[in-house]
Amino acid sequence: MSDDRPKLERPVLETLGRLLTFVRPYRRRILGILVLMLITSSCALIAPTLVRQAINRGLARDDRSALLTYSVAFLIVLIIQAVGLRVQLYNMVWVGQHAIMSIRQRLFFKYLDLNLSYFDHHRVGDLMARITEDSNSLQNFITWAVINTISSSLTLAGIIVLLLVFNWQLALLTFTIVPAMAALTVWWRRQSTRRYRAVREAVGVVSATLQENLAGMRVVQAFVREYGEEQRFRTVSTTELNASLRADKLASIFMPGIDIISQVGVAIVLGFGGARVLAGEMSPGTLVAFLMYLNMFFDPIRDLAMRLDQFQEAAAAGERILTVLDTEPEIVDAPDAIELPRIRGAVEFRHVNFHYTRPKRLLTDAPAPAAGKSDGTEQVSDVLHDISLSVALGQTVALVGHTGAGKSTLVRLLGRFYEPQSGQILFDGYDISRVTLRSLRSQIAWVPQDTGLFATTIRENLRYGRLDATDEEIEAAARATGAHEFISQLPKGYDTEVEEGGSRLSAGQRQLISFTRALLADPAIIILDEATSSVDTITELQMQAALARLLEGRTAFVIAHRLSTIVRAGQVIVMDHGRIVERGTHQELLTARGLYYDLYMTQLQGQISES
Ligand code: ADP
C-alpha cells in the first residue's frame, strides 16, 4: 500500500515542525485554545458521572432534591461545554485562516522574487495549486488535526481510565471489540486513500479540460470541434462520477460498519452489565454511565484514524510549499552591488555566451537528472555565442533573424533576467552584474508583443509604467503617443475598464497603450518586441509616429518585424543560430547580399506596399 503514499523527501516531523512556525505568532491564542480544550474535554468526561449520580442518589433512593441537583449540574456542565466548544472552534478556525493567509502571502512574494527561468520550468497550474489546494490541506491540518488529535487522545485516555475504575471486568470485556474496530478503520483508511486520490485525479482532469476549452474557445469553435470536445468532456466527467461513487460506496460501508460494531459493544455491556446490576454487584447508574462512555468511546478512535491521513496529506502539501519557499533566486544583487545612477544609454556586449539551464530544484521532480552538472543545474540548449555589440547613446538597434535565432534571449540578458555564462554587458560603462537589479530594471522599459494589460482601468494600466505619475502626466504621455485620441472617445475615457488581456481593444490600440506606458516610465533604454500582426494603414502610420516619439533620445533594442522600423534603425543586427552574422544599416546590408538580403527578399519586401 506504500505506493499510495506520496513520497516525501524530508522527514515528516521536520516538515510539520517548520510549518508550525507559521502559527508561532498566535501562540497565546493557541494556549487559550488548549486550556479551553481541557475544560471541554473534562466536561465531556464529567457529564456521564453526573447522570450516574442522578440515578444512584436520586432515582434509586427516591431523593428528589439530589435528582434535581444532579440534573441541574448536568445541564450546567453541558452549557459550559457548548460555550467552550464554540469559542474553541472559532479560535481554531481563526488561527488556521491567519496562518494560511501568511503562507499564501509568503508563497506569492516568493514567486515575485524568483527568476524567470523558474517559470520556464513550472506550469502555472502547478504554481497556483501550491497557493490554493496545498494551502487548503494545510489549513485543515492546522485548524483541526493538531488540536483535535490532542483532545481525542485526552478524551480516549480519560474514558479508558473511567471505565476501568467503574468496573474493570466489564471494561476489559468491552475493549475486546476494539481490534475489530481498528481493523475496519485501517482497512477503510487504506481503501479510501486510494479511492479519494482517484477522485482528486479525476477532478483535476475535469478542470484541466474545462480550462483548456474555455481558454481556447476561439480555436474550438473556429475548428468546429464542439462535438469532439463534448464527447471528451462526457468521458472525463463520467470518469469523475464513477470515481466519486466508488469513494462514496466505501463511506457507506464504513459508517454503518462502525455503528454495528459499537452496537455490539452496547449489547455486551447491556447484557453482562445488566446481569451484574440484577445480581446487585453494580448500580444502575454506573451501567447507564458506562453506556454513555461507550457511546463516546469510538468517536476519538475514528477521529485519530482519520487524522493519520491528514498528517500524511499535510506533510506532502507542506513539503511542496516548503520546496517553493526554500527556492533561492539564482540571480540576485551582488553583495557589493551599487545603485546604477541614471544612465544615458550606451550599451555594450563583450563576448557574451549564454545557454539556458534548468533550475537546481524543480517542484515536481525528485532526483536531479544524471546528466546534470555538479552544481545541480542542467544545460538545456546553447543559445548565444560570443556576442559583442556596441550601441551608441540614443541609437535604435533592430534585431532581425529567423525564429529561434536568439533575438529574445539577447534582450532578456539586458534586464538580467538570465545571466550569461561568460562575457559582460555594460550600461554607460557599468557592468550590469555589479549593480542592483532594481536600479537596473527601472531604467529599462519593455514593450512586449502581447501587450500584457491588466484587468483594470486604462489609467491604472498606464500608471503601471510609473506609479507616482499624476493624471495630467498620464494624459500628456497619451497625447504624445496619440493614444489620447481614441481613449477620450471611449464612453468612460481613461476610466474605461480593460478586460483581461485587453480583448475589447483593437491590436493597434493595445500597442498604443503599451507605448504610452513605456513613455511614462521615461527609461534610458527601451526594449520593444514588435508585433508581427499588421494593423490597417492609418493605424500603421499612427503607430510609426508613436514609435518615433517613444524612441526619440533613447537607446532602443527592437526585435523588428516591420521594414519601416528596420529602415530607420541606426544599426541592424542579423542573428542566426545564436551568432551575429551581419551588422550595418539596411542599405549596407542589402548591398552585402547576405542573410539579410534573403530575409528582405522573402519576408520584408512585401511590406513596402503596406507602408
Ligand atoms: P528568437 O527570439 O530569435 O525567436 P529566442 O531567443 O526566443 O529566439 O530563442 C533562441 C533559442 O533558445 C531557441 O532555440 C529556443 O528554443 C531557446 N529558448 C528560448 N527561450 C528558452 C527558455 N526559456 N528555456 C530554454 N530554451 C529557450
XYZ file of C-alpha atoms and ligand atoms in Angstrom:
638
model
C 0.000 0.000 0.000
C 3.033 2.178 0.439
C 2.931 3.210 -3.228
C -0.298 5.052 -2.457
C 1.542 7.377 -0.178
C 3.208 10.430 -1.596
C 6.972 10.048 -1.477
C 8.437 12.525 0.906
C 11.937 13.847 0.767
C 12.094 15.372 4.199
C 11.239 13.711 7.473
C 7.555 14.320 8.177
C 8.263 15.723 11.616
C 10.728 18.228 10.240
C 8.187 19.445 7.713
C 5.442 19.696 10.297
C 7.773 21.382 12.723
C 8.661 24.027 10.202
C 5.031 24.539 9.323
C 4.258 25.163 12.953
C 6.469 28.243 12.760
C 3.619 29.810 10.810
C 1.368 29.610 13.855
C 4.003 30.835 16.275
C 2.708 34.411 16.198
C -0.587 33.112 17.581
C 0.876 31.082 20.420
C -1.065 32.894 23.139
C -4.307 32.233 21.405
C -3.295 28.608 20.902
C -2.557 28.338 24.616
C -6.066 29.666 25.247
C -7.462 27.042 22.887
C -5.582 24.303 24.752
C -6.973 25.476 28.096
C -10.475 25.552 26.653
C -9.909 22.109 25.231
C -9.014 20.791 28.668
C -12.210 22.318 30.022
C -14.467 20.982 27.268
C -12.903 17.529 27.388
C -13.335 17.430 31.159
C -16.959 18.479 30.775
C -17.496 15.643 28.322
C -15.963 13.224 30.805
C -17.837 14.558 33.831
C -21.332 14.577 32.298
C -21.973 10.805 32.446
C -20.818 10.615 36.074
C -23.452 13.243 36.923
C -26.095 11.082 35.279
C -24.769 8.156 37.284
C -25.167 10.125 40.484
C -28.618 11.348 39.471
C -29.716 7.739 39.075
C -27.847 6.244 42.045
C -28.511 9.005 44.553
C -31.691 10.487 43.163
C -33.752 7.795 41.479
C -32.585 4.771 43.431
C -33.012 6.491 46.809
C -36.145 8.397 45.862
C -34.316 11.664 46.679
C -35.893 14.432 44.612
C -33.523 17.163 45.671
C -30.476 15.053 44.774
C -32.102 14.288 41.427
C -32.708 17.978 40.845
C -29.178 18.954 41.910
C -27.513 16.448 39.582
C -29.826 17.250 36.687
C -29.061 20.948 37.028
C -25.340 20.227 37.395
C -25.537 18.055 34.285
C -27.201 20.901 32.415
C -24.625 23.434 33.586
C -21.759 21.174 32.545
C -23.320 20.769 29.108
C -23.759 24.520 28.735
C -20.147 25.174 29.747
C -19.058 22.533 27.261
C -21.150 24.019 24.460
C -19.977 27.580 25.052
C -16.385 26.419 25.471
C -16.540 24.438 22.233
C -17.934 27.387 20.355
C -15.131 29.700 21.487
C -12.578 26.961 20.947
C -13.754 26.145 17.413
C -13.913 29.773 16.360
C -10.391 30.382 17.592
C -9.092 27.261 15.903
C -10.525 28.445 12.611
C -9.132 31.923 13.289
C -5.622 30.596 13.801
C -5.918 28.315 10.759
C -7.102 31.127 8.493
C -4.462 33.552 9.683
C -1.661 31.032 9.341
C -2.799 30.120 5.862
C -3.054 33.719 4.798
C 0.526 34.284 5.797
C 1.617 31.118 3.964
C -0.211 32.261 0.825
C 1.397 35.671 1.025
C 4.839 34.196 1.568
C 4.360 31.956 -1.473
C 3.189 34.811 -3.641
C 6.046 37.063 -2.547
C 8.413 34.208 -3.282
C 7.007 33.851 -6.791
C 7.581 37.552 -7.347
C 11.180 37.086 -6.243
C 12.058 34.068 -8.336
C 13.882 34.344 -11.636
C 12.086 33.960 -14.928
C 13.920 30.682 -15.529
C 11.911 29.228 -12.651
C 8.736 29.958 -14.552
C 10.134 28.378 -17.713
C 10.157 25.094 -15.870
C 6.951 25.160 -13.871
C 3.420 25.170 -15.132
C 1.192 27.990 -13.964
C -1.353 25.420 -12.815
C 1.218 23.775 -10.526
C 2.273 27.076 -9.033
C -1.348 28.039 -8.447
C -2.035 24.688 -6.793
C 0.549 25.500 -4.110
C -1.413 28.603 -3.170
C -4.859 27.044 -3.462
C -5.007 23.284 -2.865
C -1.880 22.729 -0.803
C -2.612 25.719 1.369
C -6.114 24.353 1.926
C -4.840 20.967 3.083
C -2.523 22.766 5.429
C -5.310 24.920 6.731
C -7.363 21.839 7.524
C -4.382 20.389 9.238
C -3.572 23.443 11.309
C -7.193 24.067 12.197
C -8.311 20.577 13.054
C -5.630 17.964 13.117
C -3.299 19.179 15.808
C -5.828 20.340 18.359
C -8.292 17.514 17.738
C -5.592 14.903 17.987
C -4.654 16.168 21.413
C -8.259 16.437 22.506
C -9.192 12.991 21.133
C -6.229 11.362 22.830
C -7.086 13.017 26.127
C -10.739 12.038 25.941
C -9.875 8.498 24.969
C -7.437 8.112 27.838
C -9.990 9.615 30.248
C -12.719 7.242 29.121
C -10.481 4.188 29.384
C -9.463 5.123 32.919
C -13.039 5.843 33.994
C -14.385 2.591 32.533
C -11.658 0.633 34.321
C -12.404 2.407 37.580
C -16.141 1.801 37.360
C -15.872 -1.862 36.577
C -12.666 -3.272 35.265
C -14.009 -6.673 34.246
C -16.773 -5.152 32.185
C -14.314 -2.624 30.796
C -11.905 -5.311 29.634
C -14.793 -7.216 28.085
C -15.826 -4.095 26.183
C -12.327 -3.465 24.940
C -12.386 -6.799 23.089
C -14.299 -5.137 20.282
C -11.557 -2.540 19.788
C -9.478 -4.804 17.482
C -12.482 -5.280 15.186
C -12.988 -1.570 15.141
C -9.325 -0.903 14.485
C -9.211 -3.465 11.669
C -12.217 -1.902 9.982
C -10.746 1.567 10.353
C -7.346 0.611 8.981
C -8.949 -1.154 6.027
C -11.140 1.845 5.369
C -8.246 4.236 5.594
C -6.216 2.343 3.038
C -9.066 1.950 0.640
C -10.251 5.483 0.992
C -6.801 6.982 0.476
C -6.649 5.227 -2.837
C -10.192 5.951 -3.893
C -10.151 9.580 -2.869
C -6.890 10.015 -4.716
C -8.629 8.667 -7.821
C -11.402 11.211 -7.215
C -8.915 14.049 -6.917
C -7.168 12.990 -10.094
C -10.460 12.760 -11.960
C -11.489 16.194 -10.708
C -8.112 17.506 -11.859
C -8.685 16.131 -15.353
C -12.166 17.663 -15.460
C -10.899 21.093 -14.501
C -7.939 20.892 -16.864
C -10.286 20.003 -19.730
C -12.577 22.810 -18.728
C -9.779 25.326 -18.522
C -8.328 24.268 -21.847
C -11.687 24.648 -23.561
C -12.627 27.964 -22.003
C -9.227 29.465 -22.716
C -9.166 28.074 -26.231
C -12.840 28.648 -27.076
C -11.908 30.561 -30.240
C -9.902 27.661 -31.559
C -12.536 25.130 -30.524
C -15.294 26.989 -32.339
C -13.172 28.020 -35.309
C -12.265 24.393 -35.975
C -15.843 23.284 -35.250
C -14.574 20.924 -32.570
C -17.582 21.395 -30.286
C -18.829 17.858 -30.838
C -15.441 16.297 -30.160
C -14.976 18.408 -27.027
C -18.463 17.449 -25.895
C -17.550 13.778 -26.164
C -14.275 14.380 -24.334
C -15.985 16.205 -21.511
C -18.625 13.494 -21.309
C -15.875 10.912 -20.873
C -13.910 12.777 -18.238
C -16.965 13.728 -16.223
C -18.224 10.135 -16.310
C -14.853 9.007 -15.013
C -15.166 11.537 -12.238
C -18.699 10.357 -11.433
C -17.581 6.738 -11.186
C -14.598 7.588 -9.027
C -16.800 9.619 -6.676
C -19.381 6.857 -6.471
C -16.721 4.286 -5.664
C -15.432 6.515 -2.868
C -18.933 7.178 -1.543
C -19.738 3.481 -1.630
C -16.810 2.912 0.675
C -18.094 5.529 3.099
C -21.483 3.830 3.022
C -19.846 0.600 4.182
C -17.653 2.187 6.817
C -20.160 4.286 8.730
C -22.759 1.530 9.274
C -19.937 -0.931 9.943
C -18.618 1.178 12.782
C -22.172 1.582 14.055
C -22.801 -2.141 14.102
C -19.579 -2.849 15.960
C -20.328 -0.212 18.559
C -23.856 -1.585 18.958
C -22.291 -4.988 19.622
C -20.334 -3.227 22.363
C -23.549 -1.775 23.723
C -25.181 -5.208 23.657
C -22.264 -6.729 25.559
C -22.368 -4.055 28.224
C -26.139 -4.201 28.485
C -26.139 -7.995 28.783
C -23.227 -8.536 31.122
C -23.595 -5.263 32.947
C -27.352 -5.775 33.321
C -26.676 -9.184 34.875
C -24.306 -7.506 37.337
C -26.954 -4.960 38.231
C -29.524 -7.709 38.803
C -27.014 -9.526 40.952
C -26.620 -6.311 42.928
C -22.931 -6.043 42.106
C -23.250 -2.833 40.144
C -25.514 0.152 40.485
C -27.919 1.020 37.649
C -26.373 4.499 37.455
C -22.970 3.012 36.747
C -24.454 0.918 33.959
C -26.023 3.962 32.358
C -22.788 5.941 32.728
C -20.928 3.009 31.242
C -23.214 3.015 28.242
C -22.779 6.744 27.827
C -18.985 6.456 27.889
C -19.165 3.656 25.427
C -21.013 5.958 23.112
C -18.215 8.476 23.398
C -15.508 5.849 23.162
C -15.491 5.230 19.441
C -15.528 8.800 18.214
C -11.973 9.602 19.249
C -10.738 6.287 17.819
C -12.294 7.051 14.473
C -11.091 10.603 14.703
C -7.487 9.605 15.369
C -7.553 7.137 12.477
C -8.695 9.848 10.107
C -6.122 12.316 11.409
C -3.334 9.977 10.337
C -4.327 10.680 6.754
C -4.416 14.364 7.381
C -0.904 14.219 8.784
C 0.271 12.491 5.628
C -1.538 14.881 3.377
C -0.360 17.926 5.262
C 3.204 16.665 5.220
C 3.036 16.235 1.444
C 1.397 19.621 0.904
C 3.776 21.219 3.366
C 6.752 19.730 1.610
C 5.630 21.142 -1.729
C 5.106 24.543 -0.161
C 8.455 24.496 1.629
C 10.178 23.471 -1.599
C 8.927 26.701 -3.156
C 9.747 28.786 -0.109
C 13.238 27.313 0.055
C 13.996 28.049 -3.584
C 16.508 30.822 -3.766
C 16.532 33.062 -6.809
C 19.798 32.450 -8.631
C 20.098 35.963 -9.921
C 20.343 38.368 -7.015
C 22.190 41.560 -6.218
C 25.905 41.019 -5.776
C 26.952 41.618 -2.149
C 28.792 44.756 -3.174
C 26.231 45.832 -5.787
C 25.925 49.549 -6.319
C 22.934 51.626 -7.372
C 23.139 52.231 -11.074
C 22.908 56.010 -11.438
C 20.569 57.407 -14.046
C 22.269 56.295 -17.255
C 22.358 57.951 -20.642
C 22.057 54.740 -22.589
C 25.304 53.471 -24.110
C 25.204 49.667 -24.171
C 27.958 47.203 -24.834
C 28.055 43.415 -25.057
C 31.535 41.934 -24.619
C 31.987 38.333 -25.751
C 28.756 37.180 -24.217
C 27.997 33.450 -24.217
C 24.759 32.085 -22.909
C 22.734 28.913 -22.655
C 19.556 28.200 -20.736
C 19.748 25.951 -17.713
C 17.189 24.052 -15.735
C 16.921 25.301 -12.165
C 18.546 23.261 -9.431
C 15.382 22.123 -7.815
C 12.089 21.551 -9.529
C 8.817 21.412 -7.698
C 7.668 18.258 -9.349
C 10.707 16.135 -9.879
C 12.567 14.062 -7.486
C 16.267 13.383 -8.037
C 18.493 15.679 -10.067
C 18.951 14.399 -13.606
C 22.040 12.258 -14.037
C 23.233 14.376 -16.935
C 23.186 17.406 -14.671
C 26.258 19.382 -13.845
C 27.852 19.221 -10.449
C 26.015 22.344 -9.261
C 22.713 20.606 -9.986
C 21.803 22.716 -12.995
C 21.495 21.227 -16.408
C 22.274 22.817 -19.696
C 19.256 22.661 -21.935
C 20.369 24.464 -25.049
C 23.222 26.531 -26.337
C 21.774 29.849 -27.379
C 24.158 32.801 -27.732
C 27.743 32.551 -28.946
C 30.362 35.226 -28.492
C 28.091 38.231 -28.839
C 29.944 41.546 -28.992
C 27.982 44.641 -29.746
C 28.287 48.370 -29.195
C 25.272 50.592 -29.139
C 25.681 54.352 -29.043
C 23.547 56.672 -26.925
C 20.089 57.033 -28.364
C 20.649 54.539 -31.143
C 17.943 52.138 -32.297
C 19.174 48.603 -32.868
C 16.951 46.413 -34.998
C 17.404 42.715 -34.312
C 16.410 40.509 -37.198
C 16.757 36.827 -37.957
C 14.728 33.654 -38.180
C 12.635 32.414 -35.270
C 14.875 30.815 -32.678
C 17.930 32.799 -33.758
C 18.297 34.196 -30.201
C 16.869 37.725 -30.508
C 14.537 37.493 -27.495
C 17.246 35.833 -25.470
C 19.663 38.656 -26.231
C 17.286 41.326 -24.957
C 16.379 39.288 -21.864
C 20.001 39.460 -20.824
C 19.764 43.246 -20.743
C 17.388 43.153 -17.783
C 19.459 40.385 -16.171
C 16.514 38.048 -16.311
C 19.092 35.448 -17.218
C 22.797 35.568 -16.536
C 25.357 34.961 -19.286
C 27.794 32.133 -18.537
C 30.632 34.325 -19.725
C 31.211 37.814 -21.029
C 29.988 41.183 -19.833
C 27.200 43.596 -20.529
C 27.857 47.259 -19.791
C 25.499 50.210 -19.480
C 27.376 53.522 -19.722
C 30.437 51.516 -18.740
C 28.814 49.911 -15.650
C 28.880 46.107 -15.612
C 25.204 45.227 -15.105
C 26.035 42.235 -12.929
C 27.535 44.606 -10.377
C 24.537 46.890 -9.915
C 21.288 46.306 -8.069
C 18.540 44.626 -10.070
C 16.099 47.297 -9.037
C 18.189 50.212 -10.234
C 18.982 48.324 -13.441
C 15.470 47.300 -14.391
C 13.929 50.631 -13.520
C 15.921 52.178 -16.342
C 14.579 49.809 -18.953
C 11.046 49.807 -20.317
C 9.659 46.729 -22.021
C 7.092 46.867 -24.753
C 6.195 43.216 -25.203
C 4.477 41.795 -28.217
C 1.433 40.705 -26.296
C 0.803 43.927 -24.507
C 0.270 42.419 -21.059
C -2.590 44.647 -19.957
C -4.172 44.056 -16.568
C -7.904 43.838 -15.903
C -8.260 47.345 -14.539
C -8.847 50.819 -15.980
C -6.791 52.217 -18.826
C -5.486 54.854 -16.424
C -4.155 52.268 -13.989
C -2.652 50.264 -16.834
C -0.771 53.332 -17.970
C 0.295 54.184 -14.449
C 1.974 50.798 -14.226
C 4.823 52.482 -16.082
C 5.381 54.936 -13.234
C 3.338 54.601 -10.072
C 3.636 58.222 -8.973
C 2.515 59.696 -12.303
C -0.273 62.270 -11.974
C -3.388 62.150 -14.144
C -2.011 65.114 -16.099
C 1.266 63.355 -16.782
C -0.608 60.273 -17.901
C -2.673 62.332 -20.316
C 0.380 64.192 -21.599
C 2.101 60.889 -22.364
C -1.020 59.611 -24.096
C -1.173 62.762 -26.224
C 2.454 62.277 -27.170
C 1.851 58.779 -28.485
C -1.516 59.646 -29.965
C -3.351 57.233 -27.659
C -5.299 60.107 -26.130
C -7.411 60.391 -29.278
C -9.075 57.014 -29.025
C -9.065 56.878 -25.222
C -11.021 60.131 -24.943
C -13.590 58.752 -27.359
C -14.315 55.747 -25.146
C -17.504 56.173 -23.081
C -15.598 56.337 -19.792
C -12.347 57.702 -21.202
C -9.325 56.874 -19.071
C -11.567 55.101 -16.574
C -12.681 52.503 -19.103
C -12.088 49.044 -17.744
C -9.768 46.921 -19.844
C -10.872 43.313 -19.999
C -8.366 40.665 -19.122
C -5.736 40.728 -21.891
C -7.376 43.839 -23.309
C -9.571 41.865 -25.694
C -12.062 44.679 -26.253
C -9.386 46.978 -27.642
C -8.004 46.583 -31.140
C -4.454 45.345 -31.595
C -3.323 48.828 -32.575
C -4.974 50.428 -29.544
C -3.349 47.945 -27.198
C 0.004 48.721 -28.755
C -0.530 52.438 -28.262
C -1.376 51.889 -24.601
C 1.731 49.801 -24.247
C 3.847 52.543 -25.877
C 2.342 55.171 -23.599
C 3.057 53.080 -20.537
C 6.691 52.808 -21.587
C 6.909 56.518 -22.389
C 5.557 57.371 -18.953
C 8.283 55.273 -17.361
C 10.754 57.542 -19.166
C 13.578 54.993 -19.308
C 17.011 55.370 -20.867
C 16.605 52.053 -22.653
C 13.604 50.660 -24.460
C 13.140 47.055 -25.427
C 10.460 46.517 -27.942
C 9.187 43.265 -29.331
C 7.404 44.466 -32.387
C 4.004 42.945 -33.064
C 4.042 40.672 -36.093
C 0.395 41.158 -36.936
C -0.054 44.089 -39.221
C -2.603 46.750 -38.453
C -4.501 48.797 -41.010
C -2.600 51.511 -42.855
C -3.865 54.530 -40.951
C -3.039 52.975 -37.634
C 0.247 51.833 -39.121
C 1.136 55.467 -39.725
C -0.054 56.435 -36.260
C 1.999 53.614 -34.880
C 5.135 54.771 -36.641
C 4.647 58.288 -35.272
C 4.077 56.974 -31.753
C 7.087 54.735 -32.040
C 9.276 57.569 -33.282
C 8.155 59.638 -30.288
C 8.865 56.798 -27.867
C 12.316 56.014 -29.244
C 13.382 59.640 -29.513
C 16.528 60.236 -27.479
C 16.580 56.710 -26.051
C 18.630 53.665 -26.784
C 16.336 51.004 -28.156
C 16.529 47.326 -28.940
C 13.765 46.349 -31.290
C 13.005 42.781 -32.269
C 11.913 44.085 -35.605
C 9.277 42.701 -37.883
C 8.482 45.867 -39.801
C 10.522 47.094 -42.662
C 9.808 50.701 -41.712
C 11.389 50.184 -38.298
C 14.413 48.431 -39.738
C 14.980 51.110 -42.341
C 15.053 53.772 -39.638
C 17.281 51.840 -37.242
C 20.813 53.137 -36.738
C 22.123 49.608 -36.680
C 20.654 46.357 -37.918
C 21.915 43.193 -36.267
C 21.265 39.994 -38.154
C 21.283 36.889 -35.992
C 21.456 33.264 -36.941
C 21.769 30.284 -34.608
C 22.842 32.471 -31.718
C 25.529 34.392 -33.576
C 25.633 37.861 -35.012
C 26.221 37.119 -38.658
C 25.850 40.581 -40.161
C 25.621 44.149 -38.954
C 25.175 47.540 -40.580
C 22.394 49.730 -41.869
C 19.561 48.492 -44.008
C 21.216 49.818 -47.168
C 24.643 48.422 -46.352
C 23.181 45.003 -45.616
C 21.160 44.952 -48.794
C 24.263 45.675 -50.776
C 26.147 42.895 -48.975
C 23.676 40.347 -50.358
C 23.940 38.072 -47.307
C 21.346 36.595 -44.944
C 19.655 39.955 -44.519
C 19.188 40.236 -48.238
C 17.486 36.806 -48.236
C 15.244 37.780 -45.354
C 14.409 41.005 -47.107
C 13.501 39.257 -50.319
C 11.407 36.551 -48.635
C 9.756 38.324 -45.705
C 10.180 42.065 -45.616
C 9.862 43.320 -49.151
C 6.160 42.560 -49.316
C 5.539 45.205 -46.648
C 6.518 48.012 -48.981
C 3.045 48.180 -50.407
C 1.603 48.400 -46.851
C 3.742 51.242 -45.614
P 14.088 34.410 -31.265
O 13.641 35.469 -30.354
O 15.123 34.841 -32.237
O 12.961 33.705 -31.965
P 14.800 33.005 -28.871
O 15.779 33.859 -28.177
O 13.398 33.020 -28.392
O 14.850 33.294 -30.429
O 15.292 31.502 -28.810
C 16.615 31.112 -29.052
C 16.775 29.644 -28.671
O 16.638 29.488 -27.286
C 15.731 28.749 -29.298
O 16.371 27.565 -29.676
C 14.765 28.490 -28.198
O 14.211 27.208 -28.328
C 15.633 28.569 -26.969
N 14.882 29.120 -25.812
C 14.198 30.272 -25.799
N 13.677 30.517 -24.578
C 14.067 29.479 -23.804
C 13.855 29.130 -22.436
N 13.156 29.923 -21.628
N 14.393 27.987 -21.974
C 15.105 27.191 -22.795
N 15.336 27.454 -24.073
C 14.832 28.586 -24.599
